[in-house]
Amino acid sequence: MRSTPVPEPVPAPGLEPVGDLAARLIADLVAAGHSVATAESLTGGLVVATLIDVPGASAVVTGGIVAYQDEVKTALLGVSAAVLLERGAVCVEVAEALATGARERLGATWGVGTTGVAGPGPAAGVPAGTVFVAVAGPGGVSARALSCTGSRAQVRAAAVAGALQLLGDLLTSATTHPRP
């Protein structure tokens, strides 16, 4: 697995309502002839649920895997046991591996991965509100670190919005400036 510098934290997104964002993403995926899959830890299936709330999502959503336990991350999604042991489940490398695993194992154009600490307190020394989202696609893997505040539900909702925003940014870039 390649070594990736940790992205700088950005405020949790919230400019576009998540339902509108999901609808736009489904339409863009359909138009591009692309598909999407998710591998979620922190969000526990909320990303894929948000996508499939949109009518017509079945044309582009291949599926989602909830991988809350490290053993599931390793067995089903190919997350490195060594990374989990050395860095823990809440790090950029795990988010990237989840996204890549979703893309590869579920046969999608795009894979989305989420990991983090929803709270209310820290987990394994990682503060509540620490979130990493990643998207794997035709051009490689991109990740964002989010620093979220609020209740457990608010942190998870911000992670969903962050993951979908990253997917939207990369999808727009890929369809506006396709790789040869």
mmCIF file with all atom_site columns, C-alpha atoms in Angstrom:
data_model
loop_
_atom_site.group_PDB
_atom_site.id
_atom_site.type_symbol
_atom_site.label_atom_id
_atom_site.label_alt_id
_atom_site.label_comp_id
_atom_site.label_asym_id
_atom_site.label_entity_id
_atom_site.label_seq_id
_atom_site.pdbx_PDB_ins_code
_atom_site.Cartn_x
_atom_site.Cartn_y
_atom_site.Cartn_z
_atom_site.occupancy
_atom_site.B_iso_or_equiv
_atom_site.pdbx_formal_charge
_atom_site.auth_seq_id
_atom_site.auth_comp_id
_atom_site.auth_asym_id
_atom_site.auth_atom_id
_atom_site.pdbx_PDB_model_num
ATOM 1   C CA . MET A 1 1   ? 0.000   0.000   0.000   1.00 0.00 ? 1   MET A CA 1
ATOM 2   C CA . ARG A 1 2   ? 1.368   3.423   -0.895  1.00 0.00 ? 2   ARG A CA 1
ATOM 3   C CA . SER A 1 3   ? 2.181   5.964   1.746   1.00 0.00 ? 3   SER A CA 1
ATOM 4   C CA . THR A 1 4   ? -0.126  8.961   1.610   1.00 0.00 ? 4   THR A CA 1
ATOM 5   C CA . PRO A 1 5   ? 0.347   12.195  3.527   1.00 0.00 ? 5   PRO A CA 1
ATOM 6   C CA . VAL A 1 6   ? -2.563  12.922  5.842   1.00 0.00 ? 6   VAL A CA 1
ATOM 7   C CA . PRO A 1 7   ? -4.830  15.508  4.225   1.00 0.00 ? 7   PRO A CA 1
ATOM 8   C CA . GLU A 1 8   ? -5.377  18.745  6.081   1.00 0.00 ? 8   GLU A CA 1
ATOM 9   C CA . PRO A 1 9   ? -8.675  18.733  7.976   1.00 0.00 ? 9   PRO A CA 1
ATOM 10  C CA . VAL A 1 10  ? -11.447 20.764  6.400   1.00 0.00 ? 10  VAL A CA 1
ATOM 11  C CA . PRO A 1 11  ? -14.704 21.858  7.994   1.00 0.00 ? 11  PRO A CA 1
ATOM 12  C CA . ALA A 1 12  ? -17.549 19.405  7.519   1.00 0.00 ? 12  ALA A CA 1
ATOM 13  C CA . PRO A 1 13  ? -19.492 20.291  4.382   1.00 0.00 ? 13  PRO A CA 1
ATOM 14  C CA . GLY A 1 14  ? -23.077 21.405  4.511   1.00 0.00 ? 14  GLY A CA 1
ATOM 15  C CA . LEU A 1 15  ? -23.657 23.851  1.677   1.00 0.00 ? 15  LEU A CA 1
ATOM 16  C CA . GLU A 1 16  ? -25.831 21.579  -0.465  1.00 0.00 ? 16  GLU A CA 1
ATOM 17  C CA . PRO A 1 17  ? -28.570 19.522  1.209   1.00 0.00 ? 17  PRO A CA 1
ATOM 18  C CA . VAL A 1 18  ? -27.428 15.897  1.193   1.00 0.00 ? 18  VAL A CA 1
ATOM 19  C CA . GLY A 1 19  ? -30.589 14.666  -0.552  1.00 0.00 ? 19  GLY A CA 1
ATOM 20  C CA . ASP A 1 20  ? -30.072 17.150  -3.386  1.00 0.00 ? 20  ASP A CA 1
ATOM 21  C CA . LEU A 1 21  ? -26.404 16.177  -3.597  1.00 0.00 ? 21  LEU A CA 1
ATOM 22  C CA . ALA A 1 22  ? -27.297 12.484  -3.789  1.00 0.00 ? 22  ALA A CA 1
ATOM 23  C CA . ALA A 1 23  ? -29.864 13.140  -6.526  1.00 0.00 ? 23  ALA A CA 1
ATOM 24  C CA . ARG A 1 24  ? -27.317 15.125  -8.514  1.00 0.00 ? 24  ARG A CA 1
ATOM 25  C CA . LEU A 1 25  ? -24.729 12.355  -8.084  1.00 0.00 ? 25  LEU A CA 1
ATOM 26  C CA . ILE A 1 26  ? -27.118 9.645   -9.259  1.00 0.00 ? 26  ILE A CA 1
ATOM 27  C CA . ALA A 1 27  ? -28.016 11.720  -12.337 1.00 0.00 ? 27  ALA A CA 1
ATOM 28  C CA . ASP A 1 28  ? -24.340 12.400  -13.078 1.00 0.00 ? 28  ASP A CA 1
ATOM 29  C CA . LEU A 1 29  ? -23.400 8.733   -12.641 1.00 0.00 ? 29  LEU A CA 1
ATOM 30  C CA . VAL A 1 30  ? -26.219 7.670   -14.984 1.00 0.00 ? 30  VAL A CA 1
ATOM 31  C CA . ALA A 1 31  ? -25.188 10.276  -17.575 1.00 0.00 ? 31  ALA A CA 1
ATOM 32  C CA . ALA A 1 32  ? -21.554 9.141   -17.419 1.00 0.00 ? 32  ALA A CA 1
ATOM 33  C CA . GLY A 1 33  ? -22.403 5.440   -17.514 1.00 0.00 ? 33  GLY A CA 1
ATOM 34  C CA . HIS A 1 34  ? -20.558 4.969   -14.214 1.00 0.00 ? 34  HIS A CA 1
ATOM 35  C CA . SER A 1 35  ? -21.381 3.012   -11.068 1.00 0.00 ? 35  SER A CA 1
ATOM 36  C CA . VAL A 1 36  ? -20.640 3.401   -7.349  1.00 0.00 ? 36  VAL A CA 1
ATOM 37  C CA . ALA A 1 37  ? -20.152 1.148   -4.327  1.00 0.00 ? 37  ALA A CA 1
ATOM 38  C CA . THR A 1 38  ? -19.461 1.900   -0.670  1.00 0.00 ? 38  THR A CA 1
ATOM 39  C CA . ALA A 1 39  ? -17.458 0.438   2.195   1.00 0.00 ? 39  ALA A CA 1
ATOM 40  C CA . GLU A 1 40  ? -18.486 2.083   5.434   1.00 0.00 ? 40  GLU A CA 1
ATOM 41  C CA . SER A 1 41  ? -17.324 1.864   9.005   1.00 0.00 ? 41  SER A CA 1
ATOM 42  C CA . LEU A 1 42  ? -18.248 5.089   10.818  1.00 0.00 ? 42  LEU A CA 1
ATOM 43  C CA . THR A 1 43  ? -21.366 5.712   8.728   1.00 0.00 ? 43  THR A CA 1
ATOM 44  C CA . GLY A 1 44  ? -22.702 2.166   9.020   1.00 0.00 ? 44  GLY A CA 1
ATOM 45  C CA . GLY A 1 45  ? -24.437 2.138   5.630   1.00 0.00 ? 45  GLY A CA 1
ATOM 46  C CA . LEU A 1 46  ? -25.724 5.716   5.663   1.00 0.00 ? 46  LEU A CA 1
ATOM 47  C CA . VAL A 1 47  ? -23.819 6.676   2.493   1.00 0.00 ? 47  VAL A CA 1
ATOM 48  C CA . VAL A 1 48  ? -25.314 3.877   0.406   1.00 0.00 ? 48  VAL A CA 1
ATOM 49  C CA . ALA A 1 49  ? -28.724 4.450   2.037   1.00 0.00 ? 49  ALA A CA 1
ATOM 50  C CA . THR A 1 50  ? -28.592 8.125   1.078   1.00 0.00 ? 50  THR A CA 1
ATOM 51  C CA . LEU A 1 51  ? -27.755 7.203   -2.501  1.00 0.00 ? 51  LEU A CA 1
ATOM 52  C CA . ILE A 1 52  ? -30.485 4.574   -2.807  1.00 0.00 ? 52  ILE A CA 1
ATOM 53  C CA . ASP A 1 53  ? -33.072 6.983   -1.446  1.00 0.00 ? 53  ASP A CA 1
ATOM 54  C CA . VAL A 1 54  ? -32.905 8.528   -4.923  1.00 0.00 ? 54  VAL A CA 1
ATOM 55  C CA . PRO A 1 55  ? -35.270 7.009   -7.505  1.00 0.00 ? 55  PRO A CA 1
ATOM 56  C CA . GLY A 1 56  ? -33.264 5.324   -10.254 1.00 0.00 ? 56  GLY A CA 1
ATOM 57  C CA . ALA A 1 57  ? -30.264 4.606   -8.023  1.00 0.00 ? 57  ALA A CA 1
ATOM 58  C CA . SER A 1 58  ? -30.435 0.920   -8.870  1.00 0.00 ? 58  SER A CA 1
ATOM 59  C CA . ALA A 1 59  ? -29.028 1.785   -12.297 1.00 0.00 ? 59  ALA A CA 1
ATOM 60  C CA . VAL A 1 60  ? -25.708 2.894   -10.771 1.00 0.00 ? 60  VAL A CA 1
ATOM 61  C CA . VAL A 1 61  ? -25.345 1.689   -7.161  1.00 0.00 ? 61  VAL A CA 1
ATOM 62  C CA . THR A 1 62  ? -23.748 -1.758  -7.147  1.00 0.00 ? 62  THR A CA 1
ATOM 63  C CA . GLY A 1 63  ? -23.865 -2.203  -3.372  1.00 0.00 ? 63  GLY A CA 1
ATOM 64  C CA . GLY A 1 64  ? -22.399 -1.379  -0.018  1.00 0.00 ? 64  GLY A CA 1
ATOM 65  C CA . ILE A 1 65  ? -20.479 -3.177  2.702   1.00 0.00 ? 65  ILE A CA 1
ATOM 66  C CA . VAL A 1 66  ? -20.668 -2.154  6.348   1.00 0.00 ? 66  VAL A CA 1
ATOM 67  C CA . ALA A 1 67  ? -17.314 -3.079  7.853   1.00 0.00 ? 67  ALA A CA 1
ATOM 68  C CA . TYR A 1 68  ? -17.450 -2.018  11.485  1.00 0.00 ? 68  TYR A CA 1
ATOM 69  C CA . GLN A 1 69  ? -15.038 -4.628  12.848  1.00 0.00 ? 69  GLN A CA 1
ATOM 70  C CA . ASP A 1 70  ? -11.395 -4.740  11.727  1.00 0.00 ? 70  ASP A CA 1
ATOM 71  C CA . GLU A 1 71  ? -11.700 -8.409  10.768  1.00 0.00 ? 71  GLU A CA 1
ATOM 72  C CA . VAL A 1 72  ? -14.435 -7.537  8.268   1.00 0.00 ? 72  VAL A CA 1
ATOM 73  C CA . LYS A 1 73  ? -12.362 -4.699  6.844   1.00 0.00 ? 73  LYS A CA 1
ATOM 74  C CA . THR A 1 74  ? -9.512  -7.145  6.233   1.00 0.00 ? 74  THR A CA 1
ATOM 75  C CA . ALA A 1 75  ? -11.484 -10.185 5.059   1.00 0.00 ? 75  ALA A CA 1
ATOM 76  C CA . LEU A 1 76  ? -14.015 -8.507  2.785   1.00 0.00 ? 76  LEU A CA 1
ATOM 77  C CA . LEU A 1 77  ? -12.278 -5.350  1.640   1.00 0.00 ? 77  LEU A CA 1
ATOM 78  C CA . GLY A 1 78  ? -8.549  -6.094  1.698   1.00 0.00 ? 78  GLY A CA 1
ATOM 79  C CA . VAL A 1 79  ? -7.608  -3.522  4.336   1.00 0.00 ? 79  VAL A CA 1
ATOM 80  C CA . SER A 1 80  ? -4.097  -4.320  5.535   1.00 0.00 ? 80  SER A CA 1
ATOM 81  C CA . ALA A 1 81  ? -4.041  -5.978  8.954   1.00 0.00 ? 81  ALA A CA 1
ATOM 82  C CA . ALA A 1 82  ? -0.629  -4.365  9.498   1.00 0.00 ? 82  ALA A CA 1
ATOM 83  C CA . VAL A 1 83  ? -2.045  -0.864  8.892   1.00 0.00 ? 83  VAL A CA 1
ATOM 84  C CA . LEU A 1 84  ? -4.915  -1.571  11.271  1.00 0.00 ? 84  LEU A CA 1
ATOM 85  C CA . LEU A 1 85  ? -2.469  -2.781  13.908  1.00 0.00 ? 85  LEU A CA 1
ATOM 86  C CA . GLU A 1 86  ? 0.051   0.041   13.454  1.00 0.00 ? 86  GLU A CA 1
ATOM 87  C CA . ARG A 1 87  ? -2.227  3.015   12.708  1.00 0.00 ? 87  ARG A CA 1
ATOM 88  C CA . GLY A 1 88  ? -5.656  1.895   13.896  1.00 0.00 ? 88  GLY A CA 1
ATOM 89  C CA . ALA A 1 89  ? -8.924  1.926   11.991  1.00 0.00 ? 89  ALA A CA 1
ATOM 90  C CA . VAL A 1 90  ? -9.236  5.721   11.949  1.00 0.00 ? 90  VAL A CA 1
ATOM 91  C CA . CYS A 1 91  ? -6.637  6.912   9.472   1.00 0.00 ? 91  CYS A CA 1
ATOM 92  C CA . VAL A 1 92  ? -6.409  8.018   5.870   1.00 0.00 ? 92  VAL A CA 1
ATOM 93  C CA . GLU A 1 93  ? -4.895  4.705   4.744   1.00 0.00 ? 93  GLU A CA 1
ATOM 94  C CA . VAL A 1 94  ? -7.907  2.764   5.998   1.00 0.00 ? 94  VAL A CA 1
ATOM 95  C CA . ALA A 1 95  ? -10.358 5.147   4.303   1.00 0.00 ? 95  ALA A CA 1
ATOM 96  C CA . GLU A 1 96  ? -8.450  4.745   1.040   1.00 0.00 ? 96  GLU A CA 1
ATOM 97  C CA . ALA A 1 97  ? -8.335  0.960   1.376   1.00 0.00 ? 97  ALA A CA 1
ATOM 98  C CA . LEU A 1 98  ? -12.071 0.843   2.098   1.00 0.00 ? 98  LEU A CA 1
ATOM 99  C CA . ALA A 1 99  ? -12.804 2.904   -1.026  1.00 0.00 ? 99  ALA A CA 1
ATOM 100 C CA . THR A 1 100 ? -10.503 0.761   -3.157  1.00 0.00 ? 100 THR A CA 1
ATOM 101 C CA . GLY A 1 101 ? -11.935 -2.441  -1.711  1.00 0.00 ? 101 GLY A CA 1
ATOM 102 C CA . ALA A 1 102 ? -15.498 -1.326  -2.448  1.00 0.00 ? 102 ALA A CA 1
ATOM 103 C CA . ARG A 1 103 ? -14.597 -0.412  -6.011  1.00 0.00 ? 103 ARG A CA 1
ATOM 104 C CA . GLU A 1 104 ? -12.726 -3.636  -6.707  1.00 0.00 ? 104 GLU A CA 1
ATOM 105 C CA . ARG A 1 105 ? -14.866 -6.133  -4.826  1.00 0.00 ? 105 ARG A CA 1
ATOM 106 C CA . LEU A 1 106 ? -18.212 -4.736  -5.930  1.00 0.00 ? 106 LEU A CA 1
ATOM 107 C CA . GLY A 1 107 ? -17.158 -4.012  -9.501  1.00 0.00 ? 107 GLY A CA 1
ATOM 108 C CA . ALA A 1 108 ? -17.925 -0.307  -9.555  1.00 0.00 ? 108 ALA A CA 1
ATOM 109 C CA . THR A 1 109 ? -16.375 2.641   -11.364 1.00 0.00 ? 109 THR A CA 1
ATOM 110 C CA . TRP A 1 110 ? -16.212 4.521   -8.043  1.00 0.00 ? 110 TRP A CA 1
ATOM 111 C CA . GLY A 1 111 ? -15.719 3.299   -4.490  1.00 0.00 ? 111 GLY A CA 1
ATOM 112 C CA . VAL A 1 112 ? -16.456 5.364   -1.380  1.00 0.00 ? 112 VAL A CA 1
ATOM 113 C CA . GLY A 1 113 ? -14.942 4.643   2.042   1.00 0.00 ? 113 GLY A CA 1
ATOM 114 C CA . THR A 1 114 ? -15.624 6.154   5.468   1.00 0.00 ? 114 THR A CA 1
ATOM 115 C CA . THR A 1 115 ? -13.946 5.769   8.839   1.00 0.00 ? 115 THR A CA 1
ATOM 116 C CA . GLY A 1 116 ? -13.841 7.879   11.968  1.00 0.00 ? 116 GLY A CA 1
ATOM 117 C CA . VAL A 1 117 ? -14.946 8.417   15.546  1.00 0.00 ? 117 VAL A CA 1
ATOM 118 C CA . ALA A 1 118 ? -18.544 9.511   16.051  1.00 0.00 ? 118 ALA A CA 1
ATOM 119 C CA . GLY A 1 119 ? -18.245 9.907   19.810  1.00 0.00 ? 119 GLY A CA 1
ATOM 120 C CA . PRO A 1 120 ? -19.406 10.909  22.242  1.00 0.00 ? 120 PRO A CA 1
ATOM 121 C CA . GLY A 1 121 ? -15.833 10.430  23.470  1.00 0.00 ? 121 GLY A CA 1
ATOM 122 C CA . PRO A 1 122 ? -12.517 9.446   21.935  1.00 0.00 ? 122 PRO A CA 1
ATOM 123 C CA . ALA A 1 123 ? -11.780 5.928   20.681  1.00 0.00 ? 123 ALA A CA 1
ATOM 124 C CA . ALA A 1 124 ? -8.289  4.431   20.876  1.00 0.00 ? 124 ALA A CA 1
ATOM 125 C CA . GLY A 1 125 ? -6.924  7.904   21.588  1.00 0.00 ? 125 GLY A CA 1
ATOM 126 C CA . VAL A 1 126 ? -8.555  9.472   18.522  1.00 0.00 ? 126 VAL A CA 1
ATOM 127 C CA . PRO A 1 127 ? -10.828 12.438  19.327  1.00 0.00 ? 127 PRO A CA 1
ATOM 128 C CA . ALA A 1 128 ? -14.539 12.297  18.556  1.00 0.00 ? 128 ALA A CA 1
ATOM 129 C CA . GLY A 1 129 ? -15.321 14.045  15.296  1.00 0.00 ? 129 GLY A CA 1
ATOM 130 C CA . THR A 1 130 ? -12.169 12.801  13.529  1.00 0.00 ? 130 THR A CA 1
ATOM 131 C CA . VAL A 1 131 ? -13.328 11.520  10.137  1.00 0.00 ? 131 VAL A CA 1
ATOM 132 C CA . PHE A 1 132 ? -11.616 10.305  6.982   1.00 0.00 ? 132 PHE A CA 1
ATOM 133 C CA . VAL A 1 133 ? -13.501 9.849   3.722   1.00 0.00 ? 133 VAL A CA 1
ATOM 134 C CA . ALA A 1 134 ? -12.022 8.526   0.498   1.00 0.00 ? 134 ALA A CA 1
ATOM 135 C CA . VAL A 1 135 ? -13.078 7.871   -3.071  1.00 0.00 ? 135 VAL A CA 1
ATOM 136 C CA . ALA A 1 136 ? -11.364 5.457   -5.448  1.00 0.00 ? 136 ALA A CA 1
ATOM 137 C CA . GLY A 1 137 ? -12.014 5.924   -9.140  1.00 0.00 ? 137 GLY A CA 1
ATOM 138 C CA . PRO A 1 138 ? -10.513 5.651   -12.591 1.00 0.00 ? 138 PRO A CA 1
ATOM 139 C CA . GLY A 1 139 ? -7.896  8.294   -11.739 1.00 0.00 ? 139 GLY A CA 1
ATOM 140 C CA . GLY A 1 140 ? -6.774  6.808   -8.416  1.00 0.00 ? 140 GLY A CA 1
ATOM 141 C CA . VAL A 1 141 ? -7.718  7.412   -4.795  1.00 0.00 ? 141 VAL A CA 1
ATOM 142 C CA . SER A 1 142 ? -8.418  10.740  -3.088  1.00 0.00 ? 142 SER A CA 1
ATOM 143 C CA . ALA A 1 143 ? -9.119  11.326  0.589   1.00 0.00 ? 143 ALA A CA 1
ATOM 144 C CA . ARG A 1 144 ? -10.202 14.110  2.901   1.00 0.00 ? 144 ARG A CA 1
ATOM 145 C CA . ALA A 1 145 ? -9.876  14.530  6.621   1.00 0.00 ? 145 ALA A CA 1
ATOM 146 C CA . LEU A 1 146 ? -12.883 16.122  8.272   1.00 0.00 ? 146 LEU A CA 1
ATOM 147 C CA . SER A 1 147 ? -13.079 17.638  11.712  1.00 0.00 ? 147 SER A CA 1
ATOM 148 C CA . CYS A 1 148 ? -16.711 17.342  12.742  1.00 0.00 ? 148 CYS A CA 1
ATOM 149 C CA . THR A 1 149 ? -18.545 18.581  15.802  1.00 0.00 ? 149 THR A CA 1
ATOM 150 C CA . GLY A 1 150 ? -21.853 17.771  17.400  1.00 0.00 ? 150 GLY A CA 1
ATOM 151 C CA . SER A 1 151 ? -23.646 14.660  18.513  1.00 0.00 ? 151 SER A CA 1
ATOM 152 C CA . ARG A 1 152 ? -22.876 11.166  17.275  1.00 0.00 ? 152 ARG A CA 1
ATOM 153 C CA . ALA A 1 153 ? -25.646 11.496  14.680  1.00 0.00 ? 153 ALA A CA 1
ATOM 154 C CA . GLN A 1 154 ? -24.352 14.888  13.540  1.00 0.00 ? 154 GLN A CA 1
ATOM 155 C CA . VAL A 1 155 ? -20.801 13.577  13.094  1.00 0.00 ? 155 VAL A CA 1
ATOM 156 C CA . ARG A 1 156 ? -22.076 10.639  11.050  1.00 0.00 ? 156 ARG A CA 1
ATOM 157 C CA . ALA A 1 157 ? -24.290 12.927  8.940   1.00 0.00 ? 157 ALA A CA 1
ATOM 158 C CA . ALA A 1 158 ? -21.335 15.241  8.284   1.00 0.00 ? 158 ALA A CA 1
ATOM 159 C CA . ALA A 1 159 ? -19.263 12.222  7.224   1.00 0.00 ? 159 ALA A CA 1
ATOM 160 C CA . VAL A 1 160 ? -21.967 11.206  4.732   1.00 0.00 ? 160 VAL A CA 1
ATOM 161 C CA . ALA A 1 161 ? -22.058 14.733  3.312   1.00 0.00 ? 161 ALA A CA 1
ATOM 162 C CA . GLY A 1 162 ? -18.252 14.848  3.135   1.00 0.00 ? 162 GLY A CA 1
ATOM 163 C CA . ALA A 1 163 ? -18.027 11.518  1.344   1.00 0.00 ? 163 ALA A CA 1
ATOM 164 C CA . LEU A 1 164 ? -20.695 12.457  -1.190  1.00 0.00 ? 164 LEU A CA 1
ATOM 165 C CA . GLN A 1 165 ? -19.119 15.877  -1.764  1.00 0.00 ? 165 GLN A CA 1
ATOM 166 C CA . LEU A 1 166 ? -15.759 14.254  -2.474  1.00 0.00 ? 166 LEU A CA 1
ATOM 167 C CA . LEU A 1 167 ? -17.401 11.810  -4.884  1.00 0.00 ? 167 LEU A CA 1
ATOM 168 C CA . GLY A 1 168 ? -19.154 14.723  -6.585  1.00 0.00 ? 168 GLY A CA 1
ATOM 169 C CA . ASP A 1 169 ? -15.951 16.714  -6.919  1.00 0.00 ? 169 ASP A CA 1
ATOM 170 C CA . LEU A 1 170 ? -14.070 13.782  -8.444  1.00 0.00 ? 170 LEU A CA 1
ATOM 171 C CA . LEU A 1 171 ? -16.926 12.747  -10.715 1.00 0.00 ? 171 LEU A CA 1
ATOM 172 C CA . THR A 1 172 ? -17.242 16.307  -12.022 1.00 0.00 ? 172 THR A CA 1
ATOM 173 C CA . SER A 1 173 ? -13.509 16.439  -12.649 1.00 0.00 ? 173 SER A CA 1
ATOM 174 C CA . ALA A 1 174 ? -13.484 13.049  -14.367 1.00 0.00 ? 174 ALA A CA 1
ATOM 175 C CA . THR A 1 175 ? -16.396 13.830  -16.653 1.00 0.00 ? 175 THR A CA 1
ATOM 176 C CA . THR A 1 176 ? -15.234 17.388  -17.401 1.00 0.00 ? 176 THR A CA 1
ATOM 177 C CA . HIS A 1 177 ? -11.609 16.388  -17.976 1.00 0.00 ? 177 HIS A CA 1
ATOM 178 C CA . PRO A 1 178 ? -11.641 12.667  -18.829 1.00 0.00 ? 178 PRO A CA 1
ATOM 179 C CA . ARG A 1 179 ? -8.342  10.804  -18.836 1.00 0.00 ? 179 ARG A CA 1
ATOM 180 C CA . PRO A 1 180 ? -7.180  9.587   -22.260 1.00 0.00 ? 180 PRO A CA 1
#
